[in-house]
mmCIF file of C-alpha atoms in Angstrom:
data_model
loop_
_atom_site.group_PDB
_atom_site.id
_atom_site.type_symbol
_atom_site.label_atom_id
_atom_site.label_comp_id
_atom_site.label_asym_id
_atom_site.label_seq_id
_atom_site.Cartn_x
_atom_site.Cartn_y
_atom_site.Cartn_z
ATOM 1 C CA UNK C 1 -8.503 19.719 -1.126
ATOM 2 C CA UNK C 2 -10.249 20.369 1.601
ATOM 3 C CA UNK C 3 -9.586 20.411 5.272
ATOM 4 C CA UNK C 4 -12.370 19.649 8.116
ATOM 5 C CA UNK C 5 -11.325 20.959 11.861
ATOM 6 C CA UNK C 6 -12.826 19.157 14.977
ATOM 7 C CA UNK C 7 -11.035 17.705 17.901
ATOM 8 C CA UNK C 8 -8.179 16.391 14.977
ATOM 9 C CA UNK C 9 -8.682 17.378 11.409
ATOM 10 C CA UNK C 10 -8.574 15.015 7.855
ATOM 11 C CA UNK C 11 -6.763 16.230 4.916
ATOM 12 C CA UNK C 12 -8.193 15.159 1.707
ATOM 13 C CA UNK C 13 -6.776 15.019 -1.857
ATOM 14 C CA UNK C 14 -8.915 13.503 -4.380
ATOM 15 C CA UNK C 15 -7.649 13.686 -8.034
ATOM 16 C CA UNK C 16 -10.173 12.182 -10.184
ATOM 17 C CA UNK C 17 -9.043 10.688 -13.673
ATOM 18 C CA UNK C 18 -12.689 10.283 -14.696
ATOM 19 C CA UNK C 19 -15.190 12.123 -17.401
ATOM 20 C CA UNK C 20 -17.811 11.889 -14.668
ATOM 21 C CA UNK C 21 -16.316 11.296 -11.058
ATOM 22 C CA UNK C 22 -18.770 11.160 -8.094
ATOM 23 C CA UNK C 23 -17.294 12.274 -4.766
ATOM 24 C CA UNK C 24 -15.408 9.407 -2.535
ATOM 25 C CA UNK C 25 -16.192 8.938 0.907
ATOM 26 C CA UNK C 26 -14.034 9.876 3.428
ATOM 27 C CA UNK C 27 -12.877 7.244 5.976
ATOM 28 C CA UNK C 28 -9.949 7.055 7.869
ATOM 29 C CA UNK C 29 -6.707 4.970 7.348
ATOM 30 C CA UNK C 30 -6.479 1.790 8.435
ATOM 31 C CA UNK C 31 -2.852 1.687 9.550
ATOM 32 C CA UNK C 32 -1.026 -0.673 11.737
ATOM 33 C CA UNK C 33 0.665 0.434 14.480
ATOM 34 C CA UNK C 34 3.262 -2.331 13.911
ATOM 35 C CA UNK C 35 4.043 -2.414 10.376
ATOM 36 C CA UNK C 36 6.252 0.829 8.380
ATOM 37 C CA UNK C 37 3.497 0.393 5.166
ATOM 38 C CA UNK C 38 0.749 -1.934 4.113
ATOM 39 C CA UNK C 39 -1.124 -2.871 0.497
ATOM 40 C CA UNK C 40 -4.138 -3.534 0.270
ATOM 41 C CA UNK C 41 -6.454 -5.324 -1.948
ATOM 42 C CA UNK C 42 -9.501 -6.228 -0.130
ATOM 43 C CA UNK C 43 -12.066 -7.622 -3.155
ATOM 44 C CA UNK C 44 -9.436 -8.865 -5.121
ATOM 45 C CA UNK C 45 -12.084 -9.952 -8.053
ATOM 46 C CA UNK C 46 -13.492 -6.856 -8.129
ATOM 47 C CA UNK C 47 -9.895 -5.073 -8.503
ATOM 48 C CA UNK C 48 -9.189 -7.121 -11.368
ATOM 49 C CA UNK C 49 -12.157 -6.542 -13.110
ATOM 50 C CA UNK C 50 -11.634 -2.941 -12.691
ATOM 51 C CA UNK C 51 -8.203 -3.135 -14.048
ATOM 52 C CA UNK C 52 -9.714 -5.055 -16.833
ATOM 53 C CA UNK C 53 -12.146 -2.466 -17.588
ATOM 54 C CA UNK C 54 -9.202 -0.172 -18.117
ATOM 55 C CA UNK C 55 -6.834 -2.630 -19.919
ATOM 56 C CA UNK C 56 -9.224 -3.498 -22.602
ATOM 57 C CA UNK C 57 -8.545 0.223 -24.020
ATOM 58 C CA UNK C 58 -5.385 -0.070 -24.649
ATOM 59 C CA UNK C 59 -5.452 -4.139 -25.150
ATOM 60 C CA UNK C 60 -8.703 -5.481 -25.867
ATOM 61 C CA UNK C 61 -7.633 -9.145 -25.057
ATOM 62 C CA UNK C 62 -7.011 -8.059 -21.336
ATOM 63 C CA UNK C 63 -10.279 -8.447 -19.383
ATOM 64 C CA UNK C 64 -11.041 -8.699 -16.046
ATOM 65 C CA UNK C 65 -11.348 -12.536 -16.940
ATOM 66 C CA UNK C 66 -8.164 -12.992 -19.140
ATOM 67 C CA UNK C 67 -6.131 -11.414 -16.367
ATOM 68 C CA UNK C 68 -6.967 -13.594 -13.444
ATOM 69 C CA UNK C 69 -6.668 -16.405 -15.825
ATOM 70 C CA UNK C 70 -2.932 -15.069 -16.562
ATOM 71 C CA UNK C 71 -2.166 -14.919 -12.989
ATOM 72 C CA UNK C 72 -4.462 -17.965 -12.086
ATOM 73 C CA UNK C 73 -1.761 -19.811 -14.026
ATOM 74 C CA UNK C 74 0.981 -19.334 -12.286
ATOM 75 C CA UNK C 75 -0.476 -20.833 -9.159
ATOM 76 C CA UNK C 76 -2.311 -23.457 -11.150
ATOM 77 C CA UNK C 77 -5.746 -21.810 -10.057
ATOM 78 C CA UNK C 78 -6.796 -20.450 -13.500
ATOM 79 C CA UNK C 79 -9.504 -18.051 -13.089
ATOM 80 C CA UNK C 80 -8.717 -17.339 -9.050
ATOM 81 C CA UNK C 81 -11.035 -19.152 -7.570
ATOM 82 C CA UNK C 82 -9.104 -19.763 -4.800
ATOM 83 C CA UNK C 83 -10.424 -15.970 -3.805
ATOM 84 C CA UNK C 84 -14.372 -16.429 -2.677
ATOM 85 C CA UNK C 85 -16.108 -12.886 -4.349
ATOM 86 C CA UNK C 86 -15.389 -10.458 -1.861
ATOM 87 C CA UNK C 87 -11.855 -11.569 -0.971
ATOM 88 C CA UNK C 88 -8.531 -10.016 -0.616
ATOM 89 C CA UNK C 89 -5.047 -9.963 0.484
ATOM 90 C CA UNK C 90 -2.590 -7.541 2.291
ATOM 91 C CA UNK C 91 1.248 -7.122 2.405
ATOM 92 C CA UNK C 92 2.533 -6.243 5.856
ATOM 93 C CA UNK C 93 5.854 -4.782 5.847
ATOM 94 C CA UNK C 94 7.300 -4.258 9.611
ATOM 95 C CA UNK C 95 10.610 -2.970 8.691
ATOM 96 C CA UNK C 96 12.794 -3.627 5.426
ATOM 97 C CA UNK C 97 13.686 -7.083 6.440
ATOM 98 C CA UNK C 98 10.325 -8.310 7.692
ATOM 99 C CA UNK C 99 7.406 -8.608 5.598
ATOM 100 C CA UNK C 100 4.586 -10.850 4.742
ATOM 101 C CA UNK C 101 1.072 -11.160 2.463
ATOM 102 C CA UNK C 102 -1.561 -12.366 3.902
ATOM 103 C CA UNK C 103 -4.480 -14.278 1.550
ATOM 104 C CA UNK C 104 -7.870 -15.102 1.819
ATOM 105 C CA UNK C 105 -8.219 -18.257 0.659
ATOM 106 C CA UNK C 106 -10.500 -21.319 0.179
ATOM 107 C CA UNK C 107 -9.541 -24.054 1.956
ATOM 108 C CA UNK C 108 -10.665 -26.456 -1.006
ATOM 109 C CA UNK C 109 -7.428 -24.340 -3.132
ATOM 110 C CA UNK C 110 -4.943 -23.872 -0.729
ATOM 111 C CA UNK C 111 -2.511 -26.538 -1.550
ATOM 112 C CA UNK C 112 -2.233 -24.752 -5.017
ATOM 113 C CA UNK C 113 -1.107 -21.737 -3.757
ATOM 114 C CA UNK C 114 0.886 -22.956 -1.002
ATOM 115 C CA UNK C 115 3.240 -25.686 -3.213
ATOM 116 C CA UNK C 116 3.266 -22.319 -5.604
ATOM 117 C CA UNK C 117 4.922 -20.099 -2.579
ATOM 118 C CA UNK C 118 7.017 -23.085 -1.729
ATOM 119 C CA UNK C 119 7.897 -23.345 -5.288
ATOM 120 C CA UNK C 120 9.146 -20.078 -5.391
ATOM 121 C CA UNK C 121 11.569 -20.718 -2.323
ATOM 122 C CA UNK C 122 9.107 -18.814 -0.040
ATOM 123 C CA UNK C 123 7.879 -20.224 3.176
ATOM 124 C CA UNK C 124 3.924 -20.722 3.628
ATOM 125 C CA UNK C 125 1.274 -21.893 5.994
ATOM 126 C CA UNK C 126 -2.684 -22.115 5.976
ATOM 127 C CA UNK C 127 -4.216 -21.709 9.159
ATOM 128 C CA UNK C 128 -7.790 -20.076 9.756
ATOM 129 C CA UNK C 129 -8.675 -19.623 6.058
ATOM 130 C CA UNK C 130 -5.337 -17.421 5.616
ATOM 131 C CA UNK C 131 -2.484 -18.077 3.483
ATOM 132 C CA UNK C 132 0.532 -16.321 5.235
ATOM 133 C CA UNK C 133 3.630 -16.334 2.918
ATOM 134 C CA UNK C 134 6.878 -14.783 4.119
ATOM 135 C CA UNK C 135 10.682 -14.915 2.993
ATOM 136 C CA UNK C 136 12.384 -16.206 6.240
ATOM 137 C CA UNK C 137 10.954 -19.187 7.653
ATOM 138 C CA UNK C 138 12.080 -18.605 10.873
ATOM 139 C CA UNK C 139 9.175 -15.534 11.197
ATOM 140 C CA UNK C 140 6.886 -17.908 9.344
ATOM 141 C CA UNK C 141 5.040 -18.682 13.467
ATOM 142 C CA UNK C 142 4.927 -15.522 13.961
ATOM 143 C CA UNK C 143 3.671 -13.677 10.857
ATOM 144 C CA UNK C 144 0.442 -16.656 11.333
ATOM 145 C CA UNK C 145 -0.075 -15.026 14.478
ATOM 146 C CA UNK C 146 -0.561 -12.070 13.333
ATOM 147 C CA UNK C 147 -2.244 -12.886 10.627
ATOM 148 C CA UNK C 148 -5.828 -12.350 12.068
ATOM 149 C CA UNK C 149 -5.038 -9.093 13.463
ATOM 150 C CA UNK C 150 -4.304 -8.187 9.420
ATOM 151 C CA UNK C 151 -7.319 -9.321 8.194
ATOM 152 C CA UNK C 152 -9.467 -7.865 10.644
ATOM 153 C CA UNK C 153 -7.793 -4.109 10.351
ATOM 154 C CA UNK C 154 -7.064 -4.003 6.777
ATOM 155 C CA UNK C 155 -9.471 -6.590 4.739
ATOM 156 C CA UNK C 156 -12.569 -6.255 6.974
ATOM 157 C CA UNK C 157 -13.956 -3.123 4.622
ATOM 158 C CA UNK C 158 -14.175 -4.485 1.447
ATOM 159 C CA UNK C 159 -13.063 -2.176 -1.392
ATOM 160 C CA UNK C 160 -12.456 -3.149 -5.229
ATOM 161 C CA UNK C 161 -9.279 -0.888 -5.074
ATOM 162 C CA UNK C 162 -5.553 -0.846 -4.187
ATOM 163 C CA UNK C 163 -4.553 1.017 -1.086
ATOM 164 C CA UNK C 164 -1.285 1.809 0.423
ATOM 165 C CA UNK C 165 -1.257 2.928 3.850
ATOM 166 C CA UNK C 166 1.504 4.509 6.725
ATOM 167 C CA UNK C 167 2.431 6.429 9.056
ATOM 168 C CA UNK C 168 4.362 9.670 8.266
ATOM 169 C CA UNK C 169 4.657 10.895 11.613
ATOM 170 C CA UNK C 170 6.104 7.208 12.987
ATOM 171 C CA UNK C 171 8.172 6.865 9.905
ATOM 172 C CA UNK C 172 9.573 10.403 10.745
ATOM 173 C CA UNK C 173 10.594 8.905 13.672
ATOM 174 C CA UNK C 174 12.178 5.842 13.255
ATOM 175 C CA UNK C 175 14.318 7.130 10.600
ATOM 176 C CA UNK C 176 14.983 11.063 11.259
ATOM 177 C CA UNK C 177 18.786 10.066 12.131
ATOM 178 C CA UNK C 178 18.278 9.073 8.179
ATOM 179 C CA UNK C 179 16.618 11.966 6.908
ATOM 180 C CA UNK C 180 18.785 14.093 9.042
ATOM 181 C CA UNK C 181 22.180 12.655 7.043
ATOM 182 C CA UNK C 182 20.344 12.293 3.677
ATOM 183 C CA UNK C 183 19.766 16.540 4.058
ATOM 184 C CA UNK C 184 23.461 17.296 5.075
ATOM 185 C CA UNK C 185 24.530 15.116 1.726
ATOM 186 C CA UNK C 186 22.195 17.367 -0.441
ATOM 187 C CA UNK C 187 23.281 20.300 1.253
ATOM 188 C CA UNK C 188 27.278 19.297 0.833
ATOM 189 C CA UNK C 189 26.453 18.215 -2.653
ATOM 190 C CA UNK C 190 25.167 21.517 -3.617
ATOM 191 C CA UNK C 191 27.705 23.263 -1.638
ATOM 192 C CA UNK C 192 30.432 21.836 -3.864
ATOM 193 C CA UNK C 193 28.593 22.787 -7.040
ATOM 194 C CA UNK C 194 28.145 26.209 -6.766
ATOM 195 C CA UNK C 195 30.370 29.012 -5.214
ATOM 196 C CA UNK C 196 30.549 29.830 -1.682
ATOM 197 C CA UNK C 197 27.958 33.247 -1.379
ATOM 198 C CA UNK C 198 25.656 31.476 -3.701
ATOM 199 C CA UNK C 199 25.524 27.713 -2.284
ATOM 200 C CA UNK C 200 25.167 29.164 1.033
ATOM 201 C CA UNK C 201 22.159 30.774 -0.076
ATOM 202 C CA UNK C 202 20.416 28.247 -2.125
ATOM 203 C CA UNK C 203 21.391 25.749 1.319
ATOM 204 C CA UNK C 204 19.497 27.787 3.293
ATOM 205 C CA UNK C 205 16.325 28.544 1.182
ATOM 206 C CA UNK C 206 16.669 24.434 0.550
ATOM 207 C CA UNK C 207 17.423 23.182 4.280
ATOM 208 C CA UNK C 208 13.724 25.965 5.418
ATOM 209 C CA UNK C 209 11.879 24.206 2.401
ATOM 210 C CA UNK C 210 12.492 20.901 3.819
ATOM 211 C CA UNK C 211 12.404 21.693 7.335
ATOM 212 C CA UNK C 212 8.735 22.687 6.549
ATOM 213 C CA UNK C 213 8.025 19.902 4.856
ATOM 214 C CA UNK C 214 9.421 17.311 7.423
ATOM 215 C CA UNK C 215 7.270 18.935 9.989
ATOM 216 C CA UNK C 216 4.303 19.088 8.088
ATOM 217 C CA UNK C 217 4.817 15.031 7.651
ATOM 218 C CA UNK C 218 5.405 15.144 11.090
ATOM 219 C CA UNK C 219 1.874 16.195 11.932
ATOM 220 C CA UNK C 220 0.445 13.269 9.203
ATOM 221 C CA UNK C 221 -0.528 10.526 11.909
ATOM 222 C CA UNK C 222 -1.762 8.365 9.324
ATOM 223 C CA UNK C 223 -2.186 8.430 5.361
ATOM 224 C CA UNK C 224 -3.618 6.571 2.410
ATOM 225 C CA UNK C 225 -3.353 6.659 -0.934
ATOM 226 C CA UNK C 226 -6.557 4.212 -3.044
ATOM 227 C CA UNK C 227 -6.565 3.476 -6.462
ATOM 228 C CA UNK C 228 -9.691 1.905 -7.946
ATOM 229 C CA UNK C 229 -10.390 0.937 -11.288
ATOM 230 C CA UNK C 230 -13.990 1.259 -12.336
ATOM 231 C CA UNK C 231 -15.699 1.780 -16.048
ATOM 232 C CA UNK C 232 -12.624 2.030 -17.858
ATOM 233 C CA UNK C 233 -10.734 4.784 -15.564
ATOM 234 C CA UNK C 234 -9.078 5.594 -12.413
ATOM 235 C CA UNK C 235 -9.675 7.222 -9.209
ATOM 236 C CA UNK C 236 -6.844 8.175 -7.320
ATOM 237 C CA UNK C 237 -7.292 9.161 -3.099
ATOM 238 C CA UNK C 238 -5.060 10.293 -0.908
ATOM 239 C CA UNK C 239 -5.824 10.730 3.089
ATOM 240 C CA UNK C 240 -3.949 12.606 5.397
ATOM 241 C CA UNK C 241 -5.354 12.130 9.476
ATOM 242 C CA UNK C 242 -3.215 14.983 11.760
ATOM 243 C CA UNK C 243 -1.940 13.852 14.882
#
């Protein structure tokens, strides 16, 4: 871990699950200010061939190839193509009710995927070279539209690798009247377990534990955690940015 100060200050954590791991670049996030979390995948091929080179250890039948076959079959685009090299897709989730992916896709292959989101009683639309694909149609005009803002802030670095992205701090916010009740139901739980002299000491070592932690989360502006699959192992990133 290490942590760099200048005007604000990056928190690293980079666990390796490698034999031979060469140190990751540090960028920052890219978070949306709208949405509560995003995923990632923004070379989808290259993901899946990294996944593959892992799989084949445990399975040797699953390569990079039979896998997007597999899934290629469900949308009756064996083999992906659908996804140009270099191409991704991102899941936007604005609150728990609201939430869309976002493809890159051919326009020569979009009727396959879009009868297959249809066919799965979701609601779809290709506009622009992106599939957007939602649950409630009624969004479905408005996820399009902000469909390009997605692709330019979250698939416009291409990465072979998953990555799931937030903001603490935000998150903090919207729900603390959450957290806040979700404490006082730990604390009363463990209250009635123990006796009175010792529950109200383990509350308050517990409630000063978490009260450091929620303000340390506080203070996380924006954080990402990458997994990426390459020669048969996995890197694993996480990225703090401080407000």
């Amino acid at each position: 871990m290490k942590l760099r100060k200048s005007a604000k200050f990056m928190l690293a954590v980079c666990v390796s699950v490698v034999t031979a791991a060469h140190a990751a670049v540090i960028e920052k996030p890219a978070v949306m200010k709208e949405a509560m979390v995003t995923a990632t995948i923004s070379d989808l091929h290259g993901f899946i061939n990294g996944v593959g080179s892992v799989a084949v250890q445990v399975d040797p039948t699953m390569s990079g190839a039979a896998i997007k076959t597999g899934l290629g079959s469900m949308v009756g685009d064996l083999g992906l193509n659908g996804f140009e090299s270099g191409k991704g897709l991102a899941v936007v989730m604005l609150d728990p009710e609201n939430f869309f992916a976002v493809a890159e896709i051919s326009a020569d292959k979009q009727e396959f995927y879009t009868l297959a989101a249809e066919g799965m009683d979701l609601a779809a639309k290709y506009q622009g070279g992106l599939l957007v694909v939602c649950m409630d149609p009624l969004q479905l005009d408005r996820f399009v539209g902000m469909a390009p803002a997605v692709q330019q802030q979250l698939l416009s670095k291409r990465s072979p690798s998953l990555k799931v992205s937030c903001s603490p701090a935000a998150l903090t916010t919207q729900f603390g009247d959450l957290i806040d009740m979700g404490m006082e139901e730990l604390f009363s739980g463990v209250k009635s377990e123990l006796d009175g002299t010792e529950a109200a000491s383990v509350v308050k070592i517990l409630e000063a534990e978490l009260r450091v932690l929620l303000s340390v989360v506080k203070q996380c502006n924006a954080y990402e955690l990458e997994l990426t699959p390459v020669d048969g192992s996995v890197r694993i990133d996480e990225t703090c940015v401080a407000v």
